Amino acid sequence: MKTLVNRVAQFAVLFSALAAGTLYADTGHDSMTFGVKVRIGGRYDNVRMCVATPAGVKGGMAADISAFAEFPAGKGASIHVDMPVMRPILFAAAFRMLQFEPTVALKFSDRSNNAVGWVAGPSLGVSLHYGPDYMSEGSGPGRTESFFALGPSIGAYAGLDFRRPGETFNFQLGLSPYVTPLFGVNDPRTHRGVVIGGLVDALFRFARQ
């Protein structure tokens, strides 16, 4: 488990460095926006154990807190890089599990001067899992064997941007539906299935001048 966590941490650093380095060349470091995203919703999940529901229940509540950076890409478009923080740390410490799902989204926004504008676009990420399946109890003899699984996460974002021209802080509120096929890796039971879910996202955004 320790080796797996180390590899995932290395992947996270590489993922963020490559994304930031690629965007830096075109947009400039000083024009980025960064902040914190609070996420809550639900999902259907016929692969992984949900810590908020009993054994045998396929899915349940979903929540996370993540850090993000956003880089303008011209003509009302931006690249949004999201790195989950709360769920990977909480699951590792409290449940001996790993769930890590970084994403990159291409966002388009209206170019009006209205105080409230729209934002929408597709997202793509990767889901990494290490832990028991949905038939498992949280602990004790009813906990099933842990396994490693991964898969692509395909989704979208649509929301409202509450603009504050000339200020360093603004707020967004949006919805993020997604679908994630998962496949067991070196897994004797060959787990595979799909996660279908949606999140309400509250974004606290700070512009770097």
XYZ file of N, CA and C in Angstrom:
627
model
N 0.829 -1.209 0.000
C 0.000 0.000 0.000
C 0.862 1.258 0.000
N 1.965 1.241 0.793
C 2.839 2.407 0.859
C 3.448 2.699 -0.500
N 3.870 1.639 -1.216
C 4.449 1.826 -2.548
C 3.424 2.410 -3.505
N 2.179 1.932 -3.429
C 1.121 2.428 -4.298
C 0.857 3.905 -4.039
N 0.773 4.290 -2.766
C 0.523 5.687 -2.424
C 1.649 6.570 -2.950
N 2.902 6.099 -2.822
C 4.034 6.873 -3.322
C 3.943 7.063 -4.832
N 3.549 6.013 -5.539
C 3.425 6.119 -6.991
C 2.322 7.093 -7.391
N 1.214 7.057 -6.659
C 0.124 7.985 -6.954
C 0.553 9.420 -6.672
N 1.300 9.638 -5.584
C 1.791 10.984 -5.280
C 2.710 11.484 -6.393
N 3.579 10.601 -6.908
C 4.458 10.983 -8.012
C 3.648 11.319 -9.258
N 2.591 10.526 -9.511
C 1.717 10.804 -10.649
C 1.049 12.171 -10.513
N 0.595 12.503 -9.307
C -0.078 13.778 -9.081
C 0.848 14.950 -9.367
N 2.096 14.846 -8.896
C 3.063 15.914 -9.141
C 3.336 16.058 -10.638
N 3.536 14.921 -11.322
C 3.803 14.953 -12.752
C 2.617 15.507 -13.523
N 1.404 15.084 -13.155
C 0.180 15.534 -13.817
C 0.047 17.053 -13.748
N 0.204 17.617 -12.565
C 0.053 19.056 -12.391
C 1.189 19.818 -13.051
N 2.420 19.286 -12.986
C 3.564 19.974 -13.579
C 3.458 20.037 -15.100
N 3.044 18.913 -15.728
C 2.894 18.901 -17.171
C 1.793 19.850 -17.624
N 0.667 19.838 -16.916
C -0.434 20.720 -17.288
C -0.040 22.181 -17.146
N 0.570 22.525 -16.018
C 0.963 23.911 -15.787
C 2.052 24.346 -16.757
N 3.028 23.463 -17.039
C 4.113 23.817 -17.935
C 3.640 24.042 -19.355
N 2.727 23.197 -19.832
C 2.200 23.348 -21.177
C 1.431 24.650 -21.328
N 0.615 24.993 -20.339
C -0.205 26.188 -20.417
C 0.599 27.460 -20.216
N 1.655 27.386 -19.438
C 2.484 28.545 -19.150
C 3.047 29.161 -20.433
N 3.399 28.300 -21.388
C 4.017 28.783 -22.602
C 3.077 29.674 -23.407
N 1.782 29.430 -23.326
C 0.825 30.166 -24.143
C 0.117 31.285 -23.404
N -0.029 31.196 -22.089
C -0.895 32.130 -21.385
C -0.153 33.070 -20.462
N 1.003 32.677 -19.958
C 1.693 33.543 -19.015
C 1.285 33.239 -17.598
N 2.257 33.112 -16.732
C 2.001 32.708 -15.356
C 1.126 33.706 -14.608
N 1.303 35.020 -14.896
C 0.621 36.046 -14.103
C -0.869 36.129 -14.393
N -1.363 35.474 -15.443
C -2.776 35.590 -15.799
C -3.621 34.449 -15.242
N -3.029 33.557 -14.469
C -3.787 32.406 -13.996
C -4.749 32.762 -12.862
N -5.767 31.918 -12.706
C -6.680 31.986 -11.580
C -6.522 30.695 -10.785
N -6.560 30.790 -9.467
C -6.443 29.602 -8.642
C -7.458 29.691 -7.507
N -7.663 28.570 -6.801
C -8.613 28.615 -5.711
C -8.939 27.258 -5.135
N -10.072 27.214 -4.429
C -10.537 26.021 -3.737
C -11.945 25.695 -4.217
N -12.193 24.406 -4.425
C -13.497 23.947 -4.906
C -14.097 23.000 -3.860
N -15.318 23.286 -3.425
C -16.055 22.421 -2.507
C -17.109 21.683 -3.321
N -17.135 20.332 -3.243
C -17.970 19.522 -4.113
C -18.816 18.544 -3.297
N -20.092 18.417 -3.667
C -20.961 17.453 -3.004
C -22.006 16.953 -3.994
N -22.310 15.660 -3.922
C -23.288 15.078 -4.830
C -23.498 13.612 -4.531
N -23.743 12.829 -5.580
C -23.979 11.399 -5.408
C -23.537 10.637 -6.637
N -23.493 9.279 -6.503
C -23.038 8.474 -7.625
C -23.605 7.053 -7.530
N -23.749 6.425 -8.679
C -23.948 4.982 -8.792
C -22.574 4.384 -9.042
N -22.216 3.338 -8.292
C -20.871 2.769 -8.380
C -20.967 1.267 -8.090
N -20.809 0.445 -9.126
C -20.911 -1.002 -8.934
C -19.531 -1.672 -8.859
N -18.512 -0.885 -8.460
C -17.159 -1.420 -8.307
C -16.638 -1.199 -6.890
N -16.597 0.038 -6.415
C -15.886 0.398 -5.192
C -16.801 0.451 -3.970
N -16.217 0.195 -2.811
C -16.945 0.369 -1.559
C -17.231 1.844 -1.330
N -18.442 2.151 -0.907
C -18.795 3.510 -0.484
C -18.782 3.548 1.039
N -18.009 4.458 1.601
C -17.855 4.498 3.058
C -19.109 5.031 3.747
N -20.040 5.624 2.989
C -21.231 6.223 3.588
C -22.465 5.330 3.500
N -22.340 4.131 2.895
C -23.492 3.245 2.744
C -23.146 1.829 3.202
N -24.154 0.999 3.520
C -23.894 -0.380 3.970
C -23.323 -1.246 2.854
N -22.763 -2.383 3.234
C -22.237 -3.346 2.268
C -23.335 -3.786 1.310
N -22.980 -3.914 0.032
C -23.924 -4.352 -0.979
C -24.655 -3.235 -1.685
N -24.540 -1.991 -1.199
C -25.185 -0.841 -1.840
C -24.250 -0.302 -2.914
N -24.761 -0.155 -4.110
C -23.945 0.298 -5.240
C -23.974 1.823 -5.318
N -23.046 2.454 -4.608
C -22.933 3.906 -4.674
C -23.429 4.591 -3.429
N -23.557 5.911 -3.531
C -23.980 6.703 -2.391
C -23.534 8.147 -2.546
N -23.348 8.802 -1.442
C -22.949 10.203 -1.418
C -21.512 10.357 -1.910
N -21.223 11.497 -2.529
C -19.863 11.831 -2.960
C -19.556 13.263 -2.533
N -18.339 13.487 -2.042
C -17.938 14.828 -1.617
C -16.427 14.942 -1.689
N -15.941 16.148 -1.874
C -14.503 16.378 -1.908
C -14.232 17.870 -1.759
N -12.997 18.180 -1.424
C -12.461 19.536 -1.489
C -11.194 19.449 -2.318
N -11.077 20.297 -3.335
C -9.926 20.229 -4.224
C -9.315 21.604 -4.423
N -8.078 21.603 -4.872
C -7.396 22.833 -5.289
C -7.380 22.863 -6.814
N -7.448 24.055 -7.393
C -7.457 24.144 -8.847
C -6.654 25.347 -9.331
N -6.247 25.260 -10.573
C -5.631 26.389 -11.279
C -6.297 26.489 -12.640
N -6.501 27.717 -13.107
C -7.195 27.938 -14.375
C -6.391 28.930 -15.211
N -6.226 28.585 -16.500
C -5.383 29.371 -17.383
C -6.189 29.819 -18.600
N -6.210 31.105 -18.928
C -6.950 31.550 -20.111
C -6.351 30.973 -21.383
N -7.223 30.602 -22.329
C -6.786 30.028 -23.595
C -7.287 30.834 -24.787
N -7.794 32.058 -24.544
C -8.210 32.932 -25.624
C -9.663 32.791 -26.006
N -10.288 33.918 -26.412
C -11.657 33.955 -26.927
C -12.664 33.327 -25.965
N -12.554 33.672 -24.699
C -13.508 33.202 -23.704
C -13.278 31.785 -23.219
N -12.194 31.140 -23.627
C -11.898 29.769 -23.217
C -10.828 29.753 -22.133
N -10.829 28.697 -21.323
C -9.809 28.529 -20.293
C -9.598 27.041 -20.037
N -8.416 26.709 -19.531
C -8.078 25.347 -19.140
C -8.092 25.273 -17.619
N -8.869 24.354 -17.088
C -9.085 24.238 -15.644
C -8.493 22.912 -15.166
N -7.477 22.963 -14.299
C -6.798 21.776 -13.771
C -7.215 21.594 -12.313
N -7.820 20.450 -12.003
C -8.378 20.192 -10.674
C -7.619 19.050 -9.998
N -7.160 19.283 -8.763
C -6.419 18.284 -8.005
C -7.146 18.009 -6.688
N -7.800 16.851 -6.516
C -8.497 16.533 -5.267
C -7.534 16.492 -4.082
N -8.033 16.934 -2.923
C -7.208 16.987 -1.714
C -7.848 16.198 -0.569
N -9.115 16.507 -0.253
C -9.732 15.948 0.944
C -9.919 14.437 0.870
N -10.523 13.937 -0.212
C -10.858 12.513 -0.279
C -9.617 11.611 -0.279
N -8.568 11.912 -1.053
C -7.383 11.038 -0.975
C -6.784 10.953 0.425
N -6.717 12.094 1.123
C -6.129 12.097 2.472
C -7.046 11.392 3.462
N -8.349 11.715 3.426
C -9.309 11.123 4.360
C -9.411 9.614 4.180
N -9.519 9.149 2.941
C -9.679 7.722 2.691
C -8.442 6.936 3.094
N -7.256 7.497 2.848
C -6.031 6.804 3.229
C -5.908 6.703 4.744
N -6.226 7.789 5.449
C -6.042 7.826 6.896
C -7.117 7.049 7.650
N -8.374 7.142 7.203
C -9.481 6.581 7.979
C -9.967 5.219 7.485
N -9.780 4.926 6.201
C -10.412 3.724 5.645
C -9.421 2.793 4.930
N -8.143 3.113 4.958
C -7.128 2.292 4.277
C -7.483 2.091 2.811
N -7.873 3.176 2.157
C -8.277 3.146 0.759
C -7.618 4.310 0.014
N -7.618 4.187 -1.300
C -7.183 5.278 -2.163
C -8.263 5.555 -3.183
N -8.691 6.810 -3.288
C -9.513 7.278 -4.399
C -8.967 8.641 -4.797
N -8.397 8.702 -5.993
C -7.749 9.925 -6.475
C -8.199 10.163 -7.910
N -8.831 11.331 -8.167
C -9.462 11.578 -9.462
C -9.171 12.996 -9.971
N -7.959 13.267 -10.445
C -7.655 14.585 -11.026
C -8.314 14.723 -12.394
N -8.663 15.961 -12.757
C -9.307 16.213 -14.046
C -8.769 17.495 -14.676
N -8.948 17.586 -15.984
C -8.686 18.808 -16.742
C -9.946 19.124 -17.534
N -10.404 20.370 -17.457
C -11.613 20.781 -18.171
C -11.290 21.930 -19.117
N -11.966 21.939 -20.256
C -11.909 23.061 -21.185
C -13.199 23.853 -21.009
N -13.084 25.057 -20.463
C -14.267 25.861 -20.153
C -14.431 26.999 -21.154
N -15.690 27.246 -21.511
C -16.039 28.373 -22.354
C -17.009 29.260 -21.584
N -16.812 30.568 -21.644
C -17.698 31.494 -20.932
C -18.187 32.574 -21.881
N -19.368 33.134 -21.561
C -19.867 34.229 -22.378
C -18.985 35.455 -22.177
N -18.874 36.286 -23.175
C -17.949 37.421 -23.149
C -18.665 38.746 -22.932
N -19.851 38.653 -22.322
C -20.600 39.867 -22.025
C -20.031 40.544 -20.787
N -20.540 41.725 -20.493
C -20.137 42.465 -19.290
C -21.151 42.314 -18.165
N -22.011 41.304 -18.253
C -23.020 41.101 -17.219
C -22.376 40.699 -15.896
N -23.042 41.020 -14.800
C -22.517 40.677 -13.473
C -22.513 39.175 -13.238
N -23.436 38.461 -13.900
C -23.493 36.997 -13.799
C -23.425 36.430 -15.208
N -22.438 35.588 -15.464
C -22.276 34.980 -16.778
C -22.320 33.467 -16.691
N -22.382 32.820 -17.854
C -22.414 31.360 -17.880
C -21.033 30.804 -18.216
N -20.790 29.601 -17.756
C -19.553 28.873 -18.028
C -19.928 27.426 -18.303
N -19.336 26.809 -19.342
C -19.642 25.424 -19.662
C -18.510 24.817 -20.471
N -18.409 23.475 -20.410
C -17.411 22.801 -21.216
C -17.175 21.371 -20.777
N -16.428 20.598 -21.582
C -16.152 19.188 -21.283
C -14.973 19.027 -20.329
N -14.884 17.860 -19.703
C -13.763 17.546 -18.817
C -13.294 16.120 -19.056
N -12.017 15.887 -18.755
C -11.428 14.568 -18.908
C -10.444 14.344 -17.764
N -10.491 13.164 -17.167
C -9.586 12.890 -16.062
C -9.285 11.408 -15.956
N -8.696 11.039 -14.832
C -8.384 9.644 -14.568
C -8.808 9.318 -13.142
N -9.351 8.117 -12.938
C -9.763 7.663 -11.614
C -8.858 6.520 -11.181
N -8.261 6.657 -10.003
C -7.392 5.629 -9.435
C -8.005 5.143 -8.124
N -8.092 3.836 -7.970
C -8.725 3.241 -6.792
C -7.846 2.133 -6.226
N -7.741 2.108 -4.899
C -7.207 0.939 -4.208
C -8.043 0.726 -2.958
N -8.694 -0.427 -2.861
C -9.552 -0.716 -1.726
C -10.493 -1.852 -2.056
N -11.447 -2.150 -1.170
C -12.390 -3.253 -1.391
C -13.518 -2.877 -2.348
N -14.323 -3.864 -2.731
C -15.448 -3.606 -3.622
C -16.703 -3.260 -2.834
N -17.808 -3.021 -3.552
C -19.031 -2.524 -2.919
C -19.708 -3.554 -2.012
N -19.284 -4.815 -2.066
C -19.846 -5.831 -1.186
C -19.172 -5.856 0.186
N -18.200 -5.002 0.397
C -17.384 -5.054 1.609
C -18.009 -4.294 2.776
N -17.764 -4.815 3.978
C -17.976 -4.045 5.193
C -16.808 -3.075 5.363
N -16.996 -2.067 6.206
C -15.929 -1.103 6.410
C -14.725 -1.671 7.126
N -14.950 -2.645 8.010
C -13.850 -3.256 8.755
C -14.286 -4.634 9.247
N -13.343 -5.342 9.869
C -13.662 -6.649 10.429
C -13.664 -7.744 9.386
N -14.206 -8.923 9.743
C -14.180 -10.079 8.834
C -15.018 -9.875 7.579
N -15.925 -8.912 7.599
C -16.752 -8.646 6.421
C -16.103 -7.753 5.385
N -14.876 -7.305 5.653
C -14.173 -6.467 4.681
C -13.535 -7.361 3.620
N -13.838 -7.100 2.346
C -13.306 -7.917 1.250
C -11.893 -7.470 0.888
N -11.247 -8.275 0.072
C -9.853 -8.013 -0.305
C -9.744 -6.756 -1.161
N -8.723 -5.953 -0.885
C -8.496 -4.729 -1.653
C -7.902 -5.063 -3.019
N -8.172 -4.207 -3.989
C -7.648 -4.376 -5.339
C -7.404 -2.992 -5.940
N -6.597 -2.961 -6.990
C -6.300 -1.711 -7.684
C -7.127 -1.649 -8.960
N -7.727 -0.481 -9.228
C -8.499 -0.284 -10.454
C -8.287 1.134 -10.955
N -8.470 1.319 -12.251
C -8.352 2.651 -12.835
C -9.244 2.745 -14.052
N -9.433 3.975 -14.521
C -10.229 4.203 -15.718
C -10.335 5.677 -16.026
N -10.741 6.030 -17.238
C -10.917 7.431 -17.610
C -12.215 7.995 -17.035
N -12.195 9.266 -16.725
C -13.397 9.956 -16.242
C -13.792 11.007 -17.284
N -14.985 10.850 -17.843
C -15.463 11.732 -18.910
C -16.655 12.508 -18.372
N -16.582 13.826 -18.447
C -17.651 14.618 -17.841
C -17.822 15.974 -18.499
N -18.512 16.834 -17.791
C -18.795 18.180 -18.282
C -18.997 19.103 -17.088
N -18.992 20.389 -17.371
C -19.247 21.395 -16.334
C -20.163 22.458 -16.916
N -21.146 22.893 -16.139
C -22.016 24.007 -16.515
C -22.335 24.794 -15.261
N -22.116 26.105 -15.310
C -22.340 26.877 -14.102
C -22.502 28.359 -14.352
N -22.622 29.085 -13.259
C -22.766 30.531 -13.272
C -21.532 31.169 -12.649
N -21.046 32.222 -13.293
C -19.874 32.955 -12.833
C -20.327 34.301 -12.284
N -20.137 34.502 -10.981
C -20.535 35.763 -10.333
C -19.332 36.706 -10.372
N -19.315 37.577 -11.361
C -18.144 38.383 -11.672
C -18.005 39.594 -10.752
N -16.749 39.946 -10.508
C -16.435 41.148 -9.726
C -15.274 41.849 -10.425
N -15.561 42.628 -11.467
C -14.504 43.273 -12.254
C -13.583 44.122 -11.379
N -12.295 43.980 -11.601
C -11.320 44.756 -10.855
C -10.953 44.178 -9.508
N -11.659 43.104 -9.071
C -11.377 42.471 -7.788
C -10.584 41.179 -7.985
N -9.860 40.768 -6.951
C -9.054 39.550 -7.063
C -9.847 38.293 -6.743
N -11.066 38.433 -6.196
C -11.848 37.267 -5.787
C -13.202 37.263 -6.478
N -13.633 36.075 -6.952
C -15.017 35.902 -7.380
C -15.468 34.476 -7.088
N -16.695 34.160 -7.459
C -17.325 32.899 -7.058
C -18.028 32.280 -8.252
N -17.970 30.950 -8.361
C -18.740 30.212 -9.360
C -19.539 29.112 -8.682
N -20.692 28.802 -9.256
C -21.520 27.704 -8.779
C -21.955 26.898 -9.992
N -21.691 25.584 -9.979
C -22.001 24.799 -11.162
C -22.289 23.341 -10.872
N -22.580 22.610 -11.946
C -22.866 21.176 -11.894
C -21.845 20.430 -12.745
N -21.412 19.259 -12.239
C -20.417 18.445 -12.944
C -20.895 16.995 -13.043
N -21.643 16.628 -14.089
C -21.969 15.211 -14.305
C -20.765 14.486 -14.906
N -20.671 13.171 -14.663
C -19.535 12.416 -15.189
C -19.865 10.931 -15.256
N -19.091 10.225 -16.077
C -19.161 8.771 -16.151
C -17.734 8.235 -16.189
N -17.488 7.153 -15.418
C -16.140 6.597 -15.292
C -16.189 5.076 -15.367
N -15.760 4.463 -16.481
C -15.585 3.013 -16.498
C -14.336 2.638 -15.708
N -14.432 1.604 -14.872
C -13.310 1.168 -14.038
C -12.930 -0.266 -14.360
N -11.623 -0.528 -14.357
C -11.101 -1.851 -14.694
C -10.049 -2.257 -13.663
N -10.194 -3.449 -13.109
C -9.213 -3.967 -12.173
C -7.873 -4.219 -12.850
N -6.769 -3.970 -12.118
C -5.415 -4.176 -12.627
C -4.722 -5.205 -11.730
N -4.184 -6.272 -12.352
C -3.598 -7.380 -11.579
C -4.558 -7.842 -10.485
N -5.809 -7.973 -10.864
C -6.907 -8.254 -9.942
C -7.425 -9.670 -10.197
N -7.241 -10.602 -9.254
C -7.688 -11.990 -9.468
C -9.180 -12.110 -9.764
N -9.983 -11.194 -9.227
C -11.431 -11.271 -9.436
C -11.891 -10.459 -10.644
N -10.951 -9.780 -11.291
C -11.218 -9.030 -12.524
C -12.423 -8.099 -12.357
N -12.371 -7.254 -11.360
C -13.448 -6.280 -11.168
C -13.524 -5.334 -12.368
N -14.732 -5.049 -12.778
C -14.957 -4.006 -13.777
C -16.386 -3.522 -13.659
N -16.598 -2.265 -14.005
C -17.924 -1.692 -13.886
C -17.893 -0.229 -14.266
N -18.866 0.521 -13.764
C -18.982 1.918 -14.162
C -19.435 2.751 -12.974
N -18.953 3.985 -12.934
C -19.400 4.981 -11.963
C -20.114 6.079 -12.738
N -21.334 6.390 -12.339
C -22.109 7.476 -12.956
C -22.537 8.410 -11.840
N -22.181 9.669 -11.938
C -22.489 10.566 -10.841
C -22.583 12.018 -11.259
N -22.813 12.853 -10.278
C -22.885 14.292 -10.489
C -22.559 15.022 -9.202
N -21.963 16.195 -9.333
C -21.550 17.000 -8.195
C -22.011 18.439 -8.357
N -22.362 19.059 -7.249
C -22.557 20.506 -7.199
C -21.233 21.111 -6.747
N -20.708 22.040 -7.545
C -19.397 22.629 -7.287
C -19.527 24.089 -6.877
N -18.900 24.441 -5.762
C -18.770 25.838 -5.332
C -17.295 26.214 -5.435
N -16.972 27.176 -6.307
C -15.594 27.545 -6.589
C -15.280 28.921 -5.995
N -14.291 28.973 -5.140
C -13.798 30.224 -4.576
C -12.521 30.573 -5.336
N -12.575 31.613 -6.175
C -11.566 31.877 -7.196
C -10.778 33.156 -6.887
N -9.463 33.054 -7.025
C -8.580 34.188 -6.792
C -7.726 34.409 -8.034
N -7.788 35.615 -8.596
C -7.015 35.941 -9.785
C -5.636 36.454 -9.383
N -4.619 35.917 -10.059
C -3.261 36.385 -9.822
C -2.963 37.523 -10.789
N -2.698 38.690 -10.275
C -2.469 39.872 -11.106
C -1.000 39.984 -11.501
